[in-house]
mmCIF file of C-alpha atoms in Angstrom:
data_model
loop_
_atom_site.group_PDB
_atom_site.id
_atom_site.type_symbol
_atom_site.label_atom_id
_atom_site.label_comp_id
_atom_site.label_asym_id
_atom_site.label_seq_id
_atom_site.Cartn_x
_atom_site.Cartn_y
_atom_site.Cartn_z
ATOM 1 C CA MET G 1 0.228 -0.309 -0.100
ATOM 2 C CA LYS G 2 1.264 3.461 -1.438
ATOM 3 C CA PHE G 3 -1.046 5.747 0.512
ATOM 4 C CA ILE G 4 -2.615 6.807 3.324
ATOM 5 C CA PRO G 5 -6.700 5.199 3.682
ATOM 6 C CA ASN G 6 -8.911 8.092 4.250
ATOM 7 C CA PRO G 7 -10.747 7.934 7.941
ATOM 8 C CA LYS G 8 -14.618 7.472 7.988
ATOM 9 C CA HIS G 9 -16.517 9.335 7.316
ATOM 10 C CA ASN G 10 -18.512 8.598 10.687
ATOM 11 C CA ASN G 11 -15.732 8.787 12.340
ATOM 12 C CA LEU G 12 -14.622 11.755 11.811
ATOM 13 C CA ARG G 13 -15.681 14.511 13.989
ATOM 14 C CA LYS G 14 -15.404 11.594 17.000
ATOM 15 C CA GLN G 15 -11.703 12.052 16.052
ATOM 16 C CA ILE G 16 -11.214 15.263 15.829
ATOM 17 C CA LEU G 17 -13.678 15.959 19.389
ATOM 18 C CA MET G 18 -10.849 13.249 20.753
ATOM 19 C CA ASP G 19 -8.252 15.258 19.970
ATOM 20 C CA PHE G 20 -9.420 19.037 21.374
ATOM 21 C CA ASN G 21 -9.853 17.415 24.818
ATOM 22 C CA GLU G 22 -6.205 15.934 24.671
ATOM 23 C CA LEU G 23 -5.333 18.920 24.260
ATOM 24 C CA ALA G 24 -7.645 20.463 26.752
ATOM 25 C CA ARG G 25 -6.166 18.228 29.430
ATOM 26 C CA LYS G 26 -2.785 19.039 28.253
ATOM 27 C CA MET G 27 -3.534 22.937 28.520
ATOM 28 C CA ARG G 28 -4.622 22.752 32.061
ATOM 29 C CA CYS G 29 -1.989 20.631 32.913
ATOM 30 C CA LYS G 30 0.360 23.630 32.010
ATOM 31 C CA PHE G 31 -1.680 25.756 33.630
ATOM 32 C CA HIS G 32 -1.846 24.495 36.673
ATOM 33 C CA TYR G 33 2.174 22.640 36.787
ATOM 34 C CA SER G 34 4.411 24.370 34.669
ATOM 35 C CA GLY G 35 6.941 26.643 36.885
ATOM 36 C CA LYS G 36 7.066 24.254 39.407
ATOM 37 C CA ASN G 37 10.298 23.167 41.168
ATOM 38 C CA ASN G 38 10.078 19.605 40.416
ATOM 39 C CA LYS G 39 13.555 18.365 40.488
ATOM 40 C CA LYS G 40 12.184 14.823 40.052
ATOM 41 C CA HIS G 41 14.623 12.582 37.263
ATOM 42 C CA ILE G 42 11.681 11.150 34.710
ATOM 43 C CA HIS G 43 12.364 7.470 33.955
ATOM 44 C CA PRO G 44 12.711 6.979 29.974
ATOM 45 C CA LEU G 45 10.004 4.526 30.197
ATOM 46 C CA TYR G 46 7.771 5.732 32.550
ATOM 47 C CA LEU G 47 3.959 5.957 31.128
ATOM 48 C CA GLN G 48 2.080 8.824 31.350
ATOM 49 C CA SER G 49 -0.771 8.475 33.924
ATOM 50 C CA GLY G 50 -3.524 10.678 31.387
ATOM 51 C CA HIS G 51 -4.416 12.674 34.856
ATOM 52 C CA ILE G 52 -7.341 15.127 34.265
ATOM 53 C CA PRO G 53 -5.959 18.232 36.003
ATOM 54 C CA PRO G 54 -9.169 20.310 37.823
ATOM 55 C CA ARG G 55 -10.127 23.286 35.401
ATOM 56 C CA GLY G 56 -7.847 26.425 35.154
ATOM 57 C CA ASN G 57 -8.852 30.112 34.898
ATOM 58 C CA ILE G 58 -11.245 31.589 33.342
ATOM 59 C CA ALA G 59 -9.567 33.218 30.663
ATOM 60 C CA LEU G 60 -8.278 29.591 29.443
ATOM 61 C CA GLU G 61 -11.636 28.278 30.324
ATOM 62 C CA ASN G 62 -13.406 30.311 27.642
ATOM 63 C CA TYR G 63 -10.895 30.092 24.785
ATOM 64 C CA LEU G 64 -11.722 26.338 25.392
ATOM 65 C CA ILE G 65 -15.253 27.068 24.877
ATOM 66 C CA ASP G 66 -15.176 28.964 21.873
ATOM 67 C CA THR G 67 -12.842 26.924 19.962
ATOM 68 C CA LYS G 68 -15.153 23.494 21.222
ATOM 69 C CA LEU G 69 -18.246 24.890 19.619
ATOM 70 C CA ASP G 70 -16.107 26.510 16.499
ATOM 71 C CA ILE G 71 -15.266 22.775 16.126
ATOM 72 C CA SER G 72 -18.283 21.540 16.178
ATOM 73 C CA LYS G 73 -19.411 23.720 13.564
ATOM 74 C CA LEU G 74 -17.185 22.279 11.018
ATOM 75 C CA GLU G 75 -18.614 21.331 8.109
ATOM 76 C CA VAL G 76 -16.959 17.500 7.152
ATOM 77 C CA LYS G 77 -17.598 17.051 3.269
ATOM 78 C CA GLN G 78 -18.087 14.047 2.009
ATOM 79 C CA PHE G 79 -15.743 12.523 0.424
ATOM 80 C CA ARG G 80 -15.038 9.224 -1.681
ATOM 81 C CA ASP G 81 -13.105 6.415 0.279
ATOM 82 C CA ASN G 82 -10.172 5.291 -1.521
ATOM 83 C CA LEU G 83 -10.324 1.693 0.137
ATOM 84 C CA SER G 84 -12.935 -0.937 -1.462
ATOM 85 C CA LYS G 85 -14.949 -2.710 1.502
ATOM 86 C CA LEU G 86 -12.886 -6.634 1.222
ATOM 87 C CA GLU G 87 -9.780 -4.110 2.110
ATOM 88 C CA ARG G 88 -11.233 -1.572 4.656
ATOM 89 C CA LYS G 89 -12.556 -5.007 6.301
ATOM 90 C CA ALA G 90 -8.719 -6.966 5.824
ATOM 91 C CA LEU G 91 -7.249 -3.752 7.646
ATOM 92 C CA THR G 92 -9.786 -4.097 10.552
ATOM 93 C CA GLU G 93 -9.194 -7.832 10.690
ATOM 94 C CA LEU G 94 -5.793 -6.942 10.847
ATOM 95 C CA LYS G 95 -6.217 -4.437 13.491
ATOM 96 C CA HIS G 96 -8.289 -6.743 15.655
ATOM 97 C CA ASN G 97 -5.407 -9.427 15.166
ATOM 98 C CA ASP G 98 -4.400 -10.408 18.236
ATOM 99 C CA SER G 99 -1.991 -13.030 17.018
ATOM 100 C CA ILE G 100 0.020 -10.668 14.877
ATOM 101 C CA TYR G 101 2.197 -7.494 15.720
ATOM 102 C CA ILE G 102 2.424 -4.926 13.406
ATOM 103 C CA SER G 103 5.308 -2.085 13.434
ATOM 104 C CA LYS G 104 7.545 0.368 11.548
ATOM 105 C CA ALA G 105 10.532 -2.235 9.964
ATOM 106 C CA ASP G 106 14.071 -1.231 11.606
ATOM 107 C CA LYS G 107 15.387 -0.072 9.059
ATOM 108 C CA ASN G 108 13.772 1.266 5.464
ATOM 109 C CA ASN G 109 10.667 2.822 5.548
ATOM 110 C CA THR G 110 8.108 -0.388 5.534
ATOM 111 C CA THR G 111 5.639 -1.991 8.017
ATOM 112 C CA VAL G 112 6.653 -5.366 9.095
ATOM 113 C CA VAL G 113 3.744 -7.824 10.220
ATOM 114 C CA VAL G 114 4.685 -10.672 12.703
ATOM 115 C CA ASN G 115 3.316 -13.563 14.586
ATOM 116 C CA LYS G 116 3.733 -12.087 18.353
ATOM 117 C CA ILE G 117 4.268 -15.497 19.199
ATOM 118 C CA ASP G 118 7.740 -15.293 17.361
ATOM 119 C CA TYR G 119 8.256 -11.453 18.023
ATOM 120 C CA ILE G 120 8.066 -12.367 22.039
ATOM 121 C CA LYS G 121 10.536 -14.794 21.487
ATOM 122 C CA ALA G 122 12.576 -12.825 19.638
ATOM 123 C CA GLY G 123 12.664 -10.169 22.116
ATOM 124 C CA THR G 124 13.236 -12.834 25.139
ATOM 125 C CA SER G 125 16.073 -14.028 23.169
ATOM 126 C CA HIS G 126 17.673 -10.670 23.159
ATOM 127 C CA LEU G 127 17.334 -10.073 26.688
ATOM 128 C CA ASN G 128 18.156 -13.429 27.358
ATOM 129 C CA ASN G 129 21.412 -12.481 25.411
ATOM 130 C CA THR G 130 21.943 -9.838 27.825
ATOM 131 C CA LYS G 131 21.856 -11.786 30.954
ATOM 132 C CA ASP G 132 23.852 -14.190 29.685
ATOM 133 C CA PHE G 133 26.642 -11.635 28.683
ATOM 134 C CA ILE G 134 26.329 -10.453 32.270
ATOM 135 C CA ASN G 135 26.175 -13.330 33.748
ATOM 136 C CA ARG G 136 28.903 -14.982 32.063
ATOM 137 C CA ILE G 137 31.292 -12.062 32.167
ATOM 138 C CA GLU G 138 30.605 -11.694 35.908
ATOM 139 C CA SER G 139 31.954 -15.082 36.761
ATOM 140 C CA HIS G 140 35.437 -13.975 35.638
ATOM 141 C CA GLU G 141 38.168 -12.546 36.615
ATOM 142 C CA VAL G 142 39.476 -10.447 34.979
ATOM 143 C CA ARG G 143 43.136 -10.032 35.908
ATOM 144 C CA LYS G 144 46.041 -7.657 34.589
ATOM 145 C CA ASP G 145 47.953 -10.125 31.845
ATOM 146 C CA CYS G 146 44.119 -10.125 30.412
ATOM 147 C CA ILE G 147 43.705 -8.465 26.650
ATOM 148 C CA LEU G 148 39.939 -7.641 26.477
ATOM 149 C CA ILE G 149 38.867 -8.077 22.450
ATOM 150 C CA ALA G 150 35.370 -6.472 21.031
ATOM 151 C CA TYR G 151 34.344 -6.958 17.723
ATOM 152 C CA ASP G 152 31.726 -6.417 15.931
ATOM 153 C CA VAL G 153 30.527 -7.406 12.192
ATOM 154 C CA THR G 154 30.078 -4.232 9.633
ATOM 155 C CA SER G 155 26.800 -4.522 7.879
ATOM 156 C CA MET G 156 26.687 -8.212 8.371
ATOM 157 C CA TYR G 157 23.680 -9.116 5.689
ATOM 158 C CA THR G 158 24.965 -6.866 2.974
ATOM 159 C CA ASN G 159 28.631 -7.574 2.928
ATOM 160 C CA MET G 160 28.251 -11.699 2.513
ATOM 161 C CA ASN G 161 28.985 -13.215 -0.531
ATOM 162 C CA ILE G 162 25.166 -14.922 -1.648
ATOM 163 C CA ASP G 163 27.607 -18.001 -2.886
ATOM 164 C CA ASN G 164 29.331 -18.246 0.362
ATOM 165 C CA LEU G 165 25.628 -18.686 1.848
ATOM 166 C CA GLU G 166 24.417 -20.884 0.269
ATOM 167 C CA GLU G 167 27.527 -23.418 0.713
ATOM 168 C CA THR G 168 27.297 -23.077 4.258
ATOM 169 C CA VAL G 169 23.811 -23.946 4.401
ATOM 170 C CA ILE G 170 23.885 -26.587 1.831
ATOM 171 C CA ASN G 171 26.671 -28.113 4.088
ATOM 172 C CA ALA G 172 24.782 -27.487 7.117
ATOM 173 C CA LEU G 173 21.443 -29.209 5.460
ATOM 174 C CA GLU G 174 23.549 -32.615 6.209
ATOM 175 C CA SER G 175 23.019 -32.479 9.755
ATOM 176 C CA ILE G 176 19.562 -32.472 9.714
ATOM 177 C CA ASP G 177 18.304 -35.076 12.081
ATOM 178 C CA THR G 178 14.284 -35.936 10.278
ATOM 179 C CA GLN G 179 13.678 -38.069 13.381
ATOM 180 C CA GLU G 180 13.854 -34.624 15.446
ATOM 181 C CA TYR G 181 10.759 -33.569 13.304
ATOM 182 C CA THR G 182 7.000 -34.617 13.352
ATOM 183 C CA LEU G 183 6.540 -33.011 9.590
ATOM 184 C CA LYS G 184 7.781 -34.946 6.955
ATOM 185 C CA ILE G 185 10.997 -32.948 6.146
ATOM 186 C CA PRO G 186 11.592 -32.223 2.044
ATOM 187 C CA ASN G 187 14.630 -33.920 0.668
ATOM 188 C CA LYS G 188 18.489 -32.593 -0.007
ATOM 189 C CA LYS G 189 17.749 -31.461 -3.236
ATOM 190 C CA ASP G 190 14.273 -29.740 -2.534
ATOM 191 C CA LEU G 191 15.916 -27.783 0.083
ATOM 192 C CA THR G 192 18.796 -26.933 -2.308
ATOM 193 C CA ALA G 193 16.669 -25.547 -4.685
ATOM 194 C CA PHE G 194 14.633 -23.454 -1.894
ATOM 195 C CA VAL G 195 17.775 -21.978 -0.993
ATOM 196 C CA LYS G 196 19.270 -20.842 -4.140
ATOM 197 C CA LEU G 197 15.514 -19.123 -4.885
ATOM 198 C CA ILE G 198 15.387 -17.336 -1.750
ATOM 199 C CA LEU G 199 18.831 -15.782 -1.723
ATOM 200 C CA ARG G 200 18.993 -14.317 -5.318
ATOM 201 C CA ASN G 201 15.306 -13.353 -6.174
ATOM 202 C CA ASN G 202 15.184 -10.273 -3.992
ATOM 203 C CA GLU G 203 13.411 -7.642 -5.605
ATOM 204 C CA PHE G 204 13.144 -4.218 -4.301
ATOM 205 C CA GLU G 205 11.564 -1.131 -5.571
ATOM 206 C CA PHE G 206 13.429 2.041 -6.012
ATOM 207 C CA ASN G 207 11.736 5.495 -7.741
ATOM 208 C CA GLY G 208 9.533 3.838 -10.006
ATOM 209 C CA GLN G 209 11.805 1.042 -10.805
ATOM 210 C CA LEU G 210 12.068 -2.352 -9.800
ATOM 211 C CA TYR G 211 15.738 -3.541 -8.848
ATOM 212 C CA LYS G 212 17.546 -7.147 -7.653
ATOM 213 C CA GLN G 213 20.125 -7.212 -5.469
ATOM 214 C CA ILE G 214 22.843 -9.449 -6.201
ATOM 215 C CA ILE G 215 24.601 -8.695 -3.095
ATOM 216 C CA GLY G 216 24.339 -10.113 0.846
ATOM 217 C CA ALA G 217 21.264 -11.277 2.318
ATOM 218 C CA PRO G 218 18.580 -8.673 2.246
ATOM 219 C CA MET G 219 17.556 -6.568 5.291
ATOM 220 C CA GLY G 220 13.820 -7.904 6.345
ATOM 221 C CA GLY G 221 14.375 -11.098 4.873
ATOM 222 C CA ILE G 222 13.060 -13.841 6.735
ATOM 223 C CA PHE G 223 15.494 -16.305 5.633
ATOM 224 C CA SER G 224 18.290 -14.011 6.134
ATOM 225 C CA PRO G 225 19.316 -14.246 10.054
ATOM 226 C CA THR G 226 19.288 -17.858 10.015
ATOM 227 C CA CYS G 227 21.757 -18.064 7.354
ATOM 228 C CA THR G 228 24.029 -15.588 7.946
ATOM 229 C CA ASP G 229 23.932 -16.437 11.841
ATOM 230 C CA LEU G 230 25.522 -20.474 10.374
ATOM 231 C CA HIS G 231 27.784 -18.706 7.677
ATOM 232 C CA LEU G 232 29.672 -16.167 10.751
ATOM 233 C CA SER G 233 29.514 -19.819 13.242
ATOM 234 C CA VAL G 234 31.511 -20.725 10.611
ATOM 235 C CA LEU G 235 33.848 -18.559 9.537
ATOM 236 C CA LEU G 236 34.646 -17.581 13.482
ATOM 237 C CA ILE G 237 35.396 -21.621 13.606
ATOM 238 C CA ASN G 238 38.043 -21.160 10.819
ATOM 239 C CA ILE G 239 39.306 -18.028 12.100
ATOM 240 C CA LEU G 240 40.227 -19.248 15.421
ATOM 241 C CA ASP G 241 41.936 -22.329 14.246
ATOM 242 C CA LYS G 242 43.743 -20.214 12.801
ATOM 243 C CA PHE G 243 44.559 -18.132 15.830
ATOM 244 C CA GLN G 244 47.715 -19.059 17.269
ATOM 245 C CA TRP G 245 46.646 -17.586 20.631
ATOM 246 C CA ARG G 246 43.589 -19.748 20.748
ATOM 247 C CA GLU G 247 44.359 -21.972 23.648
ATOM 248 C CA ASN G 248 44.660 -18.743 26.154
ATOM 249 C CA ILE G 249 41.048 -17.880 25.153
ATOM 250 C CA LYS G 250 39.188 -17.949 28.493
ATOM 251 C CA LEU G 251 35.841 -16.374 27.309
ATOM 252 C CA HIS G 252 33.880 -15.955 23.704
ATOM 253 C CA CYS G 253 31.005 -14.844 23.619
ATOM 254 C CA GLN G 254 29.329 -14.139 20.067
ATOM 255 C CA TYR G 255 25.648 -12.893 19.864
ATOM 256 C CA ARG G 256 24.753 -12.382 16.005
ATOM 257 C CA ASP G 257 27.319 -9.633 14.467
ATOM 258 C CA ASP G 258 28.746 -8.712 18.108
ATOM 259 C CA GLY G 259 30.712 -10.325 19.755
ATOM 260 C CA PHE G 260 33.957 -10.304 22.879
ATOM 261 C CA MET G 261 36.669 -12.091 23.706
ATOM 262 C CA MET G 262 39.074 -12.380 26.453
ATOM 263 C CA ILE G 263 42.505 -14.168 25.860
ATOM 264 C CA MET G 264 44.806 -14.690 28.650
ATOM 265 C CA ALA G 265 48.354 -13.250 27.944
ATOM 266 C CA THR G 266 50.696 -14.838 29.938
ATOM 267 C CA ASN G 267 52.193 -17.095 27.183
ATOM 268 C CA ILE G 268 52.602 -13.955 25.397
ATOM 269 C CA THR G 269 55.574 -11.846 24.150
ATOM 270 C CA LYS G 270 56.342 -8.528 24.757
ATOM 271 C CA GLU G 271 56.540 -7.918 21.171
ATOM 272 C CA GLU G 272 53.338 -9.701 20.760
ATOM 273 C CA ASP G 273 51.641 -7.671 23.019
ATOM 274 C CA ASN G 274 52.638 -4.712 21.888
ATOM 275 C CA PHE G 275 51.546 -5.310 18.240
ATOM 276 C CA LEU G 276 48.200 -6.160 19.264
ATOM 277 C CA ARG G 277 47.824 -3.037 21.451
ATOM 278 C CA ILE G 278 48.592 -0.863 18.088
ATOM 279 C CA VAL G 279 46.234 -2.865 15.831
ATOM 280 C CA TYR G 280 43.750 -1.581 18.495
ATOM 281 C CA LEU G 281 45.228 1.926 18.596
ATOM 282 C CA ASN G 282 45.444 2.248 14.932
ATOM 283 C CA TYR G 283 41.244 0.252 14.847
ATOM 284 C CA ARG G 284 39.698 1.595 17.612
ATOM 285 C CA VAL G 285 41.442 4.724 18.638
ATOM 286 C CA GLY G 286 42.899 6.197 15.316
ATOM 287 C CA THR G 287 40.925 9.681 15.152
ATOM 288 C CA LYS G 288 41.064 12.634 12.452
ATOM 289 C CA ALA G 289 43.405 14.516 14.815
ATOM 290 C CA LEU G 290 46.234 11.145 14.297
ATOM 291 C CA ARG G 291 45.589 12.231 10.433
ATOM 292 C CA ARG G 292 46.010 15.352 11.325
ATOM 293 C CA TYR G 293 48.960 15.038 12.669
ATOM 294 C CA PHE G 294 50.592 11.959 10.133
ATOM 295 C CA ASP G 295 49.672 14.824 7.573
ATOM 296 C CA ASN G 296 51.510 17.466 9.323
ATOM 297 C CA VAL G 297 55.172 14.770 9.444
ATOM 298 C CA HIS G 298 54.444 13.855 6.056
ATOM 299 C CA PRO G 299 52.982 16.824 3.816
ATOM 300 C CA ASN G 300 54.098 15.092 0.550
ATOM 301 C CA LEU G 301 53.419 11.550 0.651
ATOM 302 C CA LEU G 302 54.072 11.390 -2.942
ATOM 303 C CA SER G 303 57.029 12.605 -2.593
ATOM 304 C CA ASP G 304 58.446 10.870 0.876
ATOM 305 C CA LEU G 305 57.085 7.718 -1.052
ATOM 306 C CA SER G 306 59.246 8.327 -4.227
ATOM 307 C CA SER G 307 62.333 8.513 -2.058
ATOM 308 C CA PRO G 308 64.737 5.906 -2.703
ATOM 309 C CA THR G 309 65.600 5.619 1.061
ATOM 310 C CA ASN G 310 62.428 5.470 2.341
ATOM 311 C CA LYS G 311 61.508 2.926 -0.198
ATOM 312 C CA SER G 312 64.146 1.222 0.367
ATOM 313 C CA ILE G 313 63.383 0.791 4.336
ATOM 314 C CA LEU G 314 59.651 -0.183 2.585
ATOM 315 C CA ALA G 315 60.966 -2.740 0.291
ATOM 316 C CA GLY G 316 62.436 -4.285 3.489
ATOM 317 C CA LEU G 317 59.682 -4.378 5.255
ATOM 318 C CA HIS G 318 58.366 -6.123 2.489
ATOM 319 C CA LYS G 319 60.699 -8.268 1.309
ATOM 320 C CA PRO G 320 62.708 -9.285 4.625
ATOM 321 C CA PRO G 321 65.704 -11.207 4.943
ATOM 322 C CA ARG G 322 65.614 -14.411 5.752
ATOM 323 C CA GLY G 323 64.226 -15.014 9.325
ATOM 324 C CA GLN G 324 62.617 -11.871 10.134
ATOM 325 C CA ARG G 325 59.294 -11.649 9.976
ATOM 326 C CA ARG G 326 57.350 -10.063 7.156
ATOM 327 C CA VAL G 327 55.522 -6.973 8.025
ATOM 328 C CA LEU G 328 54.159 -5.362 4.486
ATOM 329 C CA TYR G 329 52.218 -7.323 2.033
ATOM 330 C CA ARG G 330 51.283 -7.773 -1.223
ATOM 331 C CA GLU G 331 48.027 -5.991 -0.995
ATOM 332 C CA GLN G 332 49.228 -3.137 1.264
ATOM 333 C CA TRP G 333 52.427 -2.815 -1.417
ATOM 334 C CA ASP G 334 50.223 -2.044 -4.228
ATOM 335 C CA ILE G 335 48.847 0.526 -2.577
ATOM 336 C CA LEU G 336 52.442 1.948 -2.080
ATOM 337 C CA TYR G 337 53.278 1.411 -5.401
ATOM 338 C CA PRO G 338 50.732 0.287 -7.221
ATOM 339 C CA PRO G 339 51.955 -2.423 -10.302
ATOM 340 C CA SER G 340 49.809 -0.278 -13.115
ATOM 341 C CA GLY G 341 52.369 2.786 -12.772
ATOM 342 C CA ASN G 342 50.020 5.355 -12.359
ATOM 343 C CA PHE G 343 51.123 6.077 -9.123
ATOM 344 C CA LEU G 344 49.864 10.136 -8.198
ATOM 345 C CA ILE G 345 46.124 8.606 -8.734
ATOM 346 C CA GLN G 346 46.565 5.721 -7.195
ATOM 347 C CA VAL G 347 48.370 7.024 -4.013
ATOM 348 C CA LYS G 348 45.160 9.721 -4.043
ATOM 349 C CA CYS G 349 42.823 7.353 -4.104
ATOM 350 C CA GLN G 350 44.291 5.069 -1.308
ATOM 351 C CA GLU G 351 45.720 7.986 0.784
ATOM 352 C CA LYS G 352 43.586 7.555 3.594
ATOM 353 C CA SER G 353 44.052 3.189 3.523
ATOM 354 C CA VAL G 354 47.827 3.848 3.500
ATOM 355 C CA VAL G 355 47.256 5.928 6.989
#
């Protein structure tokens, strides 16, 4: 629906009078209670009491009476209903359906209809996650030799490749235990077809044109949370399997796209600890002030990179002598010195990445 339904003609005058009565209540509250020194902190979730104050002074009451008389004299013109009887009936049934929850979506200007049981489960799960995280944190002692890591997946839905999502979900279908379900489970071939159909057919309308999403899972899609959570768990398992300090992980909490990790640094060398701190400072604390300082030290980045001395130092970091650790990898070296040779354009475009 791309328009606002016209209100019913017989309820329009009644609605106007109800709105006026609410206005009159607020004006009387303002008259009686404004200006008083009330420093009581009001909780953000405090519900309005709907208190009906006594009448105000003569001037206020005369104004309200005259305004109400003028409103009662308004002529409400007949207008054509922009909904059919079936559409009006459907809206009424949706409005009085206690098994669903209708709300504005968190993102995009759309309206969502959710099963109330699923909505309550999602809210309960969110509260339980928060409670679970607090309980797990409180049960661990944070010592001085602990390293705390918090991570967040940026735009998790739209940054995931559809091919990878399909592969992860299809591989997970192998572990389905059909004995646990009373309903008949479709075979793997049909489920695979369903997965591809859902992930590869996401259309949306913008400015009168229809578009097809070809990158990532759709925001608001029913299947998106399941497939993205599953794929993220697979990625985390692969990363932690290669993590050189995985045996030192004391606590790891992961809730959808947010995660927290506590690592014991007893076996970590001073150099490795400094490296982790530098990574954190660059990733989390690197601000515009740091960038401005870098620009002051290197006002002409192109000239500094062109210097044979500086290039020799950077080359030693890119291809160090045998036995020394590499600092600059191929992708970083290509940003500093593009193989295309178009040095000036590449450096200007990638200057922020270099910093």
